[in-house]
Short mmCIF file of C-alpha atoms in Angstrom, two decimals:
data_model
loop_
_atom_site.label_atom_id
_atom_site.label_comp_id
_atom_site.label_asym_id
_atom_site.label_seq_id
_atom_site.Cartn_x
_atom_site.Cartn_y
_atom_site.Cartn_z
CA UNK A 1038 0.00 0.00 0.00
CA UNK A 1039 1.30 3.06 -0.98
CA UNK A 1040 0.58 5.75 2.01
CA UNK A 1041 -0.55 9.20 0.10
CA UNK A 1042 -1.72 12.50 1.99
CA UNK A 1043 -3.68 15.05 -0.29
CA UNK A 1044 -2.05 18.50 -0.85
CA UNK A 1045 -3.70 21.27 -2.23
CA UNK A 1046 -0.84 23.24 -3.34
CA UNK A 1047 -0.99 26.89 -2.84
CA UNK A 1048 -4.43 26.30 -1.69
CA UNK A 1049 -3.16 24.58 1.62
CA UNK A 1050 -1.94 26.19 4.77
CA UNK A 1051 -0.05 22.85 5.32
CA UNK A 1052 3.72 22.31 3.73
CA UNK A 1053 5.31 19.86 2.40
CA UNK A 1054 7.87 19.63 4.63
CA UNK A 1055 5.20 18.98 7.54
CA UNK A 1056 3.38 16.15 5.16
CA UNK A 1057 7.24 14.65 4.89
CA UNK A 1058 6.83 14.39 8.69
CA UNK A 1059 3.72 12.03 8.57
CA UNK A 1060 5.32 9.47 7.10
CA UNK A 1061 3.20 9.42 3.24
CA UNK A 1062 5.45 9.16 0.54
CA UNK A 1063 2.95 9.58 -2.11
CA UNK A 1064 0.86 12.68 -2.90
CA UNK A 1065 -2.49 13.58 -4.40
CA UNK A 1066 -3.10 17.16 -5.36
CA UNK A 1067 -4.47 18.83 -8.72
CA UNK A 1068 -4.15 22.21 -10.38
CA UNK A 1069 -6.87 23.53 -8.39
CA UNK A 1070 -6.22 27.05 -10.20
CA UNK A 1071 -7.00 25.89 -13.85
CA UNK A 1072 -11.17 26.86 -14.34
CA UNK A 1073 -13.17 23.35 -15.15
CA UNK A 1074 -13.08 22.37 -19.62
CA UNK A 1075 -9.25 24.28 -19.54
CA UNK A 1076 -6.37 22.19 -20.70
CA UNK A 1077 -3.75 21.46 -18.16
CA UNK A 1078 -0.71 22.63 -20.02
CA UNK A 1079 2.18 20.35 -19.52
CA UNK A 1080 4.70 23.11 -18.23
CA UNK A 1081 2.29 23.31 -15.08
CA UNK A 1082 2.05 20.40 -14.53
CA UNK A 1083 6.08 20.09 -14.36
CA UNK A 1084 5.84 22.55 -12.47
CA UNK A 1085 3.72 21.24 -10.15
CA UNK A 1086 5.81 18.00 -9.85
CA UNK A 1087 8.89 19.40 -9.70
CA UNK A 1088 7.39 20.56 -6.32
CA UNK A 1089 6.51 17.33 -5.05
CA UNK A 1090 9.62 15.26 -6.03
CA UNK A 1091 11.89 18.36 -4.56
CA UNK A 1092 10.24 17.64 -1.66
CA UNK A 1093 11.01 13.64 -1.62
CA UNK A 1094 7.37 12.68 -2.31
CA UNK A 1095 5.99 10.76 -6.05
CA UNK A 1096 2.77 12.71 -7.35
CA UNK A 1097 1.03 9.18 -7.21
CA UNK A 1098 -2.73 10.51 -7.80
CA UNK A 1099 -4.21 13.78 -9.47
CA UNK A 1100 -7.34 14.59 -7.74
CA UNK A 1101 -9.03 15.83 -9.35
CA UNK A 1102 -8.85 16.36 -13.62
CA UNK A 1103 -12.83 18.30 -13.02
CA UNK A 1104 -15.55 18.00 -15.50
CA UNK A 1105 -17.07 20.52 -16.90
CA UNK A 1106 -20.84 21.03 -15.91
CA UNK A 1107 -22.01 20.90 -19.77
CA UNK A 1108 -20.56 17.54 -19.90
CA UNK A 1109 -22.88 15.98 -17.24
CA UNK A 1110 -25.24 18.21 -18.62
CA UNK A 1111 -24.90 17.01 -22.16
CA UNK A 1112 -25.13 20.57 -23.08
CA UNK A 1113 -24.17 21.83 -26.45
CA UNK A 1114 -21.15 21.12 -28.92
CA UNK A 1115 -18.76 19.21 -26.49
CA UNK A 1116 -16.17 18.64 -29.10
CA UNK A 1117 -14.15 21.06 -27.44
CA UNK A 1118 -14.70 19.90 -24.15
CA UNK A 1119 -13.83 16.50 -24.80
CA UNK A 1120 -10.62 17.66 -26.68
CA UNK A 1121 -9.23 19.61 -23.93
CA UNK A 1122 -9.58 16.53 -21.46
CA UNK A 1123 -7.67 14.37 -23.60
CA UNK A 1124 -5.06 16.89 -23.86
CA UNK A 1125 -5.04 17.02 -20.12
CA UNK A 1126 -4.88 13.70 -19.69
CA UNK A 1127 -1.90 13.45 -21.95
CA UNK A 1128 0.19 16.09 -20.74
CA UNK A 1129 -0.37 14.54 -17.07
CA UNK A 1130 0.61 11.15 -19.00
CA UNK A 1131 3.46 12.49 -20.82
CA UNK A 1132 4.96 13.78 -16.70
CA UNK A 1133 4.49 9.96 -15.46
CA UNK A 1134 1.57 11.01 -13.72
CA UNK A 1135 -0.96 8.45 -14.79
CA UNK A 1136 -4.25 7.78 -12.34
CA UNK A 1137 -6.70 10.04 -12.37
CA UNK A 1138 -9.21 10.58 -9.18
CA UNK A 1139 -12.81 12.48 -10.41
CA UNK A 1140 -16.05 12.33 -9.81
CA UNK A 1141 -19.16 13.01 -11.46
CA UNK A 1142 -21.63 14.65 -9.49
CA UNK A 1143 -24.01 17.35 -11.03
CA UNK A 1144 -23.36 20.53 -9.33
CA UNK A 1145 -22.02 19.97 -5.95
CA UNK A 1146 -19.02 17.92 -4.54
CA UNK A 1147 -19.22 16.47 -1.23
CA UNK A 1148 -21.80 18.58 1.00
CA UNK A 1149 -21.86 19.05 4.78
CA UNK A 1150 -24.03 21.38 6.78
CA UNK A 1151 -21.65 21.79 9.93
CA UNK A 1152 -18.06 21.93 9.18
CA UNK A 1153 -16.88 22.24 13.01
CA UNK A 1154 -19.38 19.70 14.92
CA UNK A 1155 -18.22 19.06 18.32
CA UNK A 1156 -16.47 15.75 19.02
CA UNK A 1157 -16.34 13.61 21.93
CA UNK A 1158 -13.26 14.35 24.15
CA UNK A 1159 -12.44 17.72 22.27
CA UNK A 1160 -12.11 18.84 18.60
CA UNK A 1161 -14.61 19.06 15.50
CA UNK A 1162 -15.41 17.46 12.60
CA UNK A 1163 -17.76 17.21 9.50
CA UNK A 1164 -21.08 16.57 9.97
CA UNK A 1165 -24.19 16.30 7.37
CA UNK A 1166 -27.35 17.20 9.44
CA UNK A 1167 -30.85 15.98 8.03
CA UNK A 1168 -32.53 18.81 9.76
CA UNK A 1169 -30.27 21.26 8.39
CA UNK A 1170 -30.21 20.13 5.58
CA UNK A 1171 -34.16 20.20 5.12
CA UNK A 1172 -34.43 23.74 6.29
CA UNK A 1173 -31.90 24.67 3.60
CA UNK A 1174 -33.77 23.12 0.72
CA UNK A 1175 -37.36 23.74 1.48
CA UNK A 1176 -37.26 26.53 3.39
CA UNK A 1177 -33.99 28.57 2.39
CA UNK A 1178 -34.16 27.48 -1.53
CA UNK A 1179 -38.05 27.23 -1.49
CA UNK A 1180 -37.25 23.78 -2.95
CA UNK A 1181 -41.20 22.39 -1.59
CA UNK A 1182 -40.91 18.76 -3.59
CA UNK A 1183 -37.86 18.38 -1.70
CA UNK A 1184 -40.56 17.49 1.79
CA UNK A 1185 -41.23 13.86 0.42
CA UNK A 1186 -37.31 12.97 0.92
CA UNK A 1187 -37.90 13.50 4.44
CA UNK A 1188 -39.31 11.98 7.68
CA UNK A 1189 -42.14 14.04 9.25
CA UNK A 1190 -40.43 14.75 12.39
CA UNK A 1191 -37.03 15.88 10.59
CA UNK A 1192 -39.72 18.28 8.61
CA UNK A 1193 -40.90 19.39 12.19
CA UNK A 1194 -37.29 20.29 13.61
CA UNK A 1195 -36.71 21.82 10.22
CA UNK A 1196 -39.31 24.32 10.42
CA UNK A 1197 -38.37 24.80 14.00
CA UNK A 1198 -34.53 25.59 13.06
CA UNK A 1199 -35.34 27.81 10.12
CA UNK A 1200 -37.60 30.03 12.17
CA UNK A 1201 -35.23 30.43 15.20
CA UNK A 1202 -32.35 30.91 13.29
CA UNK A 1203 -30.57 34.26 12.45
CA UNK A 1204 -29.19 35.51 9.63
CA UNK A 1205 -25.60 34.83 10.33
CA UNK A 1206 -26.76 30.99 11.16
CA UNK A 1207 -28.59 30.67 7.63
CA UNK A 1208 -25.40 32.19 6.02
CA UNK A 1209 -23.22 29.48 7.85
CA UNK A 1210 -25.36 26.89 6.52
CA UNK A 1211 -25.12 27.54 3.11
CA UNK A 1212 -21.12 28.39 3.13
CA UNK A 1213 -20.81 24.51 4.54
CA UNK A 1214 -22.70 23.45 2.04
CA UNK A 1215 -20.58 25.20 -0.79
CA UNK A 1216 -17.42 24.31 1.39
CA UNK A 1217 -16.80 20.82 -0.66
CA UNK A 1218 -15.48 22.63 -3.85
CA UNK A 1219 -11.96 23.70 -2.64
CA UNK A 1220 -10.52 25.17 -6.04
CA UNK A 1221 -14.16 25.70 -8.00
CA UNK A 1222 -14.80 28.90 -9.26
CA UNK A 1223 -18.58 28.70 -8.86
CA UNK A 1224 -19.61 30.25 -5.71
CA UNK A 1225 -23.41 30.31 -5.34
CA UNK A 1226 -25.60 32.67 -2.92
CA UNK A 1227 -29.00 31.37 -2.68
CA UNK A 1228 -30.42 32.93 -5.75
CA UNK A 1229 -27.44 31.61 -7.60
CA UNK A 1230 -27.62 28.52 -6.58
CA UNK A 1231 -31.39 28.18 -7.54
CA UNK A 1232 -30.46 29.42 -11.28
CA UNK A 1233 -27.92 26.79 -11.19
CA UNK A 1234 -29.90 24.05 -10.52
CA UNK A 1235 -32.20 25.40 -13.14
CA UNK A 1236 -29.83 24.04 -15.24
CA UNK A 1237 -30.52 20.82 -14.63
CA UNK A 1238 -34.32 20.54 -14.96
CA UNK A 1239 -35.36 17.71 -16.79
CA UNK A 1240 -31.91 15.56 -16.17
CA UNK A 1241 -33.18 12.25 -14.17
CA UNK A 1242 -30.94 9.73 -13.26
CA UNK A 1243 -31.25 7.83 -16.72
CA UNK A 1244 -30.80 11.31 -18.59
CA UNK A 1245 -27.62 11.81 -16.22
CA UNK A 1246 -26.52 8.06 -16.70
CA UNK A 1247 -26.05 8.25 -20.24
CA UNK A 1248 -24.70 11.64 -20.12
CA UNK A 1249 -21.75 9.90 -17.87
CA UNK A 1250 -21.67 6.89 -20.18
CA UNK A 1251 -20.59 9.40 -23.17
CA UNK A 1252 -17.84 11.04 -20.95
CA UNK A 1253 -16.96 6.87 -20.52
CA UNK A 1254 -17.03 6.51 -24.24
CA UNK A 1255 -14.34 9.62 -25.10
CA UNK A 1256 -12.07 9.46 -21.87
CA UNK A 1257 -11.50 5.38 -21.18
CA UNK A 1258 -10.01 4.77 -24.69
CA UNK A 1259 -7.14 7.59 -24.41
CA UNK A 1260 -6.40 6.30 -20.96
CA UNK A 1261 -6.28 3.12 -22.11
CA UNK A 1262 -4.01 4.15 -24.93
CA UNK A 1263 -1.94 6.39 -22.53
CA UNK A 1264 -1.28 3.89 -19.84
CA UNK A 1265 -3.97 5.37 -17.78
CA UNK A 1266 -5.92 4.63 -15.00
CA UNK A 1267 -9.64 6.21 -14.36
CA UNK A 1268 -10.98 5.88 -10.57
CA UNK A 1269 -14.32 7.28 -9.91
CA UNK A 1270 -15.17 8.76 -6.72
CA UNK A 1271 -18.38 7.78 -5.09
CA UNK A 1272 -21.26 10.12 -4.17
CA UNK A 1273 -20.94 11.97 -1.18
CA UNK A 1274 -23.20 11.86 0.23
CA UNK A 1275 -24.50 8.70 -1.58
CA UNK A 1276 -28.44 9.87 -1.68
CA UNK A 1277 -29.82 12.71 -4.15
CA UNK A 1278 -28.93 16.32 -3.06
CA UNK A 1279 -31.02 19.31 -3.99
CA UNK A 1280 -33.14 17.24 -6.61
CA UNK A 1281 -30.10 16.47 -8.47
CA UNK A 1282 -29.44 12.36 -9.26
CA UNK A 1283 -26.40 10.58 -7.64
CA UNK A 1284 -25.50 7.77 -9.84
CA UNK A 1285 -22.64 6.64 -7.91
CA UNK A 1286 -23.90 5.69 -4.32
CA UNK A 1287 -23.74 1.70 -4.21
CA UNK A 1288 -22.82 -1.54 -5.66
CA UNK A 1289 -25.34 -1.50 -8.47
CA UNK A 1290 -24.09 1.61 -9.76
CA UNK A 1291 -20.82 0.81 -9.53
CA UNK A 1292 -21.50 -2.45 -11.64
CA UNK A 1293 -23.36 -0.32 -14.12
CA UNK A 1294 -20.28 1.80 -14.66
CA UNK A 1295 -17.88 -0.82 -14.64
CA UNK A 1296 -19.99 -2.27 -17.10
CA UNK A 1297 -20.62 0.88 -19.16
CA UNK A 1298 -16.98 0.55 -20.75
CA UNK A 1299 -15.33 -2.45 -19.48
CA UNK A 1300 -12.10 -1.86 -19.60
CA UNK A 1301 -9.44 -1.94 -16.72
CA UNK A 1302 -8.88 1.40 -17.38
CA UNK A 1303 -12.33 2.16 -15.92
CA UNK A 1304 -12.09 1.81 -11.86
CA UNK A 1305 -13.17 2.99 -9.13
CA UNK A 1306 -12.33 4.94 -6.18
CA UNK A 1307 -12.59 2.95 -3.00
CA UNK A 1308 -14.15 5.81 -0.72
CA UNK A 1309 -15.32 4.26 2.62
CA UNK A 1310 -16.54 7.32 4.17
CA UNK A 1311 -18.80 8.23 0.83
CA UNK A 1312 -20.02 4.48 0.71
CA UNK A 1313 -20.23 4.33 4.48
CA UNK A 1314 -23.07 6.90 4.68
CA UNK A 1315 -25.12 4.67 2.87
CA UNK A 1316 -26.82 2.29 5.46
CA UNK A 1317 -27.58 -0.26 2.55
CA UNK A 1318 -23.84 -0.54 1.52
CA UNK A 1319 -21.95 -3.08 3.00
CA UNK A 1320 -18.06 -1.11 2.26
CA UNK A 1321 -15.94 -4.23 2.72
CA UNK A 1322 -18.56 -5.96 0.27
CA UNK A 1323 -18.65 -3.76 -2.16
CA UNK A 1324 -14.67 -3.35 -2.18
CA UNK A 1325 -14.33 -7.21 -2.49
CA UNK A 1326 -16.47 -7.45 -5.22
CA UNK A 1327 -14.49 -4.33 -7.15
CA UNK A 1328 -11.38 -5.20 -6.17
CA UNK A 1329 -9.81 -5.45 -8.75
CA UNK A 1330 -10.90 -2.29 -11.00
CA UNK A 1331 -9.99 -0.22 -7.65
CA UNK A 1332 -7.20 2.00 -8.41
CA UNK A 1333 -7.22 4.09 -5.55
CA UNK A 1334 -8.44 4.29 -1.40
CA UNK A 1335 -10.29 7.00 0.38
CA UNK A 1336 -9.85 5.43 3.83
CA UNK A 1337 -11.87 7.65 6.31
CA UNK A 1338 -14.86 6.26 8.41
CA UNK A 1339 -18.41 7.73 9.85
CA UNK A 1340 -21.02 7.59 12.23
CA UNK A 1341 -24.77 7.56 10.97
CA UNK A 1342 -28.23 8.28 12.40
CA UNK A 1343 -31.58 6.96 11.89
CA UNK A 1344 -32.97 10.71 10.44
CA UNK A 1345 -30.10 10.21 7.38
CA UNK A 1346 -27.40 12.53 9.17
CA UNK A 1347 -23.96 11.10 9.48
CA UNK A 1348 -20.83 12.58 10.71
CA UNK A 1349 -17.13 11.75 10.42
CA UNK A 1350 -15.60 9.45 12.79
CA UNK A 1351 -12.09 8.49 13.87
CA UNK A 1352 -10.68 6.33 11.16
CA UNK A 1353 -11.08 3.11 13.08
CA UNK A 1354 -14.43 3.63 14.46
CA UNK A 1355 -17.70 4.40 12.89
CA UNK A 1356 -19.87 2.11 11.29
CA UNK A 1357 -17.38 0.38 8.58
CA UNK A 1358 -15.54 -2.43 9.94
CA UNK A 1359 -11.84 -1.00 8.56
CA UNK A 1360 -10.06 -3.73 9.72
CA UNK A 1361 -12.26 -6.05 6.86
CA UNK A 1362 -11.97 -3.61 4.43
CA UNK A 1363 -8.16 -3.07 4.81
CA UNK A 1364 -7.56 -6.90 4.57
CA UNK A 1365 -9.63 -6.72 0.98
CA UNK A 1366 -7.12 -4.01 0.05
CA UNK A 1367 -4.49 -5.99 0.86
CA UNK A 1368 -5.41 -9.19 -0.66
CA UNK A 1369 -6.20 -7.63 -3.52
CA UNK A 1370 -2.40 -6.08 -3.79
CA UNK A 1371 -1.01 -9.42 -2.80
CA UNK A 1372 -3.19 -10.93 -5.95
CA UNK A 1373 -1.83 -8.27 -8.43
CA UNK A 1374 2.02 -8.73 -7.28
CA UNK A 1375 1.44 -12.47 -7.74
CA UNK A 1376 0.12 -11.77 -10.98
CA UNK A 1377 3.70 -9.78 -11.88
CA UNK A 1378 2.28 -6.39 -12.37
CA UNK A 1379 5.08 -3.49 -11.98
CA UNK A 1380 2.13 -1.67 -10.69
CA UNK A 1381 0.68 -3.82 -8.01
CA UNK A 1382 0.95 -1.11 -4.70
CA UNK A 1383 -2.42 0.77 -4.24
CA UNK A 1384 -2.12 4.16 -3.22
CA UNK A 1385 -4.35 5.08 -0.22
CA UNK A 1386 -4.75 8.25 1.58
CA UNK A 1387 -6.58 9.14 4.79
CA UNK A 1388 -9.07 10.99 4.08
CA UNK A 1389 -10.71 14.00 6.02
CA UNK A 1390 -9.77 13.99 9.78
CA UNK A 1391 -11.06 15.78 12.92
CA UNK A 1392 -9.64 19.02 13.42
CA UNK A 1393 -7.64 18.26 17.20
CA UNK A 1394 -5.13 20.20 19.32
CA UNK A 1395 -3.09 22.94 17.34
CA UNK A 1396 -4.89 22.27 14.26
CA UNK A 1397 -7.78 24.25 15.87
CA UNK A 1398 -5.68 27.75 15.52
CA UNK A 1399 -4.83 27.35 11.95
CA UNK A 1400 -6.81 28.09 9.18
CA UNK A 1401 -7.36 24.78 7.34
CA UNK A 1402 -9.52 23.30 4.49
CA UNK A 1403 -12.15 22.22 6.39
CA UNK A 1404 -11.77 18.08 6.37
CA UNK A 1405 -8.06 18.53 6.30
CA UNK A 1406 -6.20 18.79 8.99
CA UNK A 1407 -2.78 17.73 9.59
CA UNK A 1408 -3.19 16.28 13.22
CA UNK A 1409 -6.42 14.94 12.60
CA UNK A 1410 -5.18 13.01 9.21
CA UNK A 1411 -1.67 11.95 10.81
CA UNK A 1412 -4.02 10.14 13.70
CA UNK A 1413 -5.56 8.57 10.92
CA UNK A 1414 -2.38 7.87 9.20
CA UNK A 1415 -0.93 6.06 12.09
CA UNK A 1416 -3.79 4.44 12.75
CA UNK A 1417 -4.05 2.67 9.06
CA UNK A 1418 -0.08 2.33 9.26
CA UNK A 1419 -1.13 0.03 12.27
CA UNK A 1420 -3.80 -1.97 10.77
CA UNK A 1421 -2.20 -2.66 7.12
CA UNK A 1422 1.26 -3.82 9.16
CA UNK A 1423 -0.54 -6.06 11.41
CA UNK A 1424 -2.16 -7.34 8.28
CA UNK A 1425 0.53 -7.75 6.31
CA UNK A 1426 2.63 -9.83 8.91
CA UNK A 1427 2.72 -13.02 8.50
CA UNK A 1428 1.01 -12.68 5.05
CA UNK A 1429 2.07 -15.16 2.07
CA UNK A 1430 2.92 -12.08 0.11
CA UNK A 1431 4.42 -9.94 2.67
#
């Protein structure tokens, strides 16, 4: 397993040289600065390694290569579009930098409502409210249809929040909820956001499936051609969000894009906290199943309740059993080395952490702390060692 930490370049108030001092060798980071349908000019992206490998790390995983809105959209002459992504992908080829993280969720990337919920024993962490989250979309956005994805009593302590709450609380909600797009260059206010998702009327889930099946269609070959690997991220979270379709919350869905182009170029990003927050997904399951079109390991774990909310927990608690789904990982490693691939080692990176001790004074991307994801860290470092000994591969 190849131990990664994502880095958001000039983005992130956390070095290098303090990543060096977790231990991760690899890193994950993008050109957050580029605007979405843009090539990636190969220069940058030297650039941008050059970085990295001064530092002692390997650029192991770009996260993420965006897509542009009118390509889930299916909107217009995409030609262009489509060009400029394969240009990306082959200056990123053409630097040894060859698996690609995205994801391809309409809109919105992963969406919280708190971004500093109170922890047990001291700290905060990420948390998607149900309540909140009703208030924002019936009652902030005016989004009525939105009141049959809800319980009655989550309706109830909806209305109750909205009316009690003040401005500056209804203006906190909404930046958590546009917090996930570190990078994006689409900001939305409430108005905004409801002209936005304008946009999408009349895209259902099938409309949106074979919207993403096209992007399949034009991207997989060039990878394939270009040494490439593809690893989608999963929905987070894995339900539909503001009356937009998620078509990548569970195993059926990932078997339908597997499926779509079935090539190994075509895989999947193993993200346990995204798949976790699904009560119907079993994680280790689903990774087992997958196993060997994963390309990639979002290793982060969370907590859910009955009303839908979940928040993030440590790494080794929460409701997926990491130790099972760490032993898949490394089976599945142990299975490619045995099969004599150079490329065997699966990069993994802990992903989002609670914000603890001095990380609570700095000004961090909320989900990514350094403390928080070095617990985490050391805490997978444990669990794929203990694995690994005595292991037929080891």
């Amino acid at each position: 397993m190849i131990e990664s930490w994502r880095w958001y370049g000039d983005l992130d108030a956390i070095t290098l040289p303090e990543v060096a001092q977790t231990g991760a060798r690899g890193i994950v980071t993008a050109l957050h600065e580029i605007p979405y349908g843009e090539v990636w000019p190969e220069d940058t992206i030297a650039a941008r390694k050059a970085r990295v490998t001064d530092a002692g790390f390997d650029w192991v995983v770009v996260e993420s290569l965006p897509i542009h809105e009118n390509i889930k959209r299916g909107e217009g002459n995409l030609t262009a579009l489509f060009g400029n992504y394969r240009q990306s992908m082959a200056n990123l080829a053409a630097q040894g930098v060859t698996t690609i993280c995205y994801n391809f969720m309409p809109l919105l990337d992963w969406t919280r409502t708190d971004l500093a919920a109170p922890v047990k024993g001291g700290g905060t962490c990420l948390r998607f409210e149900a309540v909140r989250m009703a208030a924002f979309e019936i009652h902030m956005l005016g989004r009525r249809e939105a009141e049959a994805d809800y319980s009655p009593e989550v309706l109830n302590k909806a209305a109750a929040w909205y009316q009690q709450a003040s401005e500056s609380d209804r203006d906190a909600l909404l930046a958590s909820i546009m917090a996930g797009l570190p990078g994006a260059f689409d900001r939305y206010d409430v108005p905004g956001l409801r002209r936005a998702l304008q946009t999408y009327d009349g895209i259902d889930r099938a409309t949106l499936r074979a919207h993403y099946k096209r992007f399949l269609e034009e991207i997989i070959p060039t990878a394939t051609d270009l040494g490439m690997r593809f690893c989608v991220h999963p929905d987070d979270p894995p339900r539909d969000i503001l009356g937009l379709p998620r078509i990548v919350s569970d195993m059926e869905d990932i078997a339908w894009i597997m499926g779509a182009v079935d090539a190994p170029a075509n895989g999947l990003t193993l993200c346990s906290g995204s798949l976790g927050a699904n009560p119907a997904n079993d994680v280790p399951a689903i990774a087992a199943r997958f196993a060997d079109r994963i390309h990639f390991a979002h290793l982060r774990n969370v907590a859910k309740d009955p009303d839908g909310s979940f928040e993030e927990a440590a790494h080794l608690d929460g409701d997926t059993d990491m130790v099972a789904l760490c032993k898949v990982l490394i089976d599945e490693e142990s299975r490619r080395g045995r099969a004599g691939r150079a490329d065997h080692a699966i990069p993994f990176r802990p992903d989002h952490g609670h914000h603890i001790l001095s990380d609570l004074d700095r000004s961090l991307i909320p989900g990514y702390p350094l403390i928080g994801r070095l617990r985490g860290l050391a805490e997978l470092r444990g669990v794929f060692r203990a694995l690994s000994h005595g292991h037929p591969d080891a």
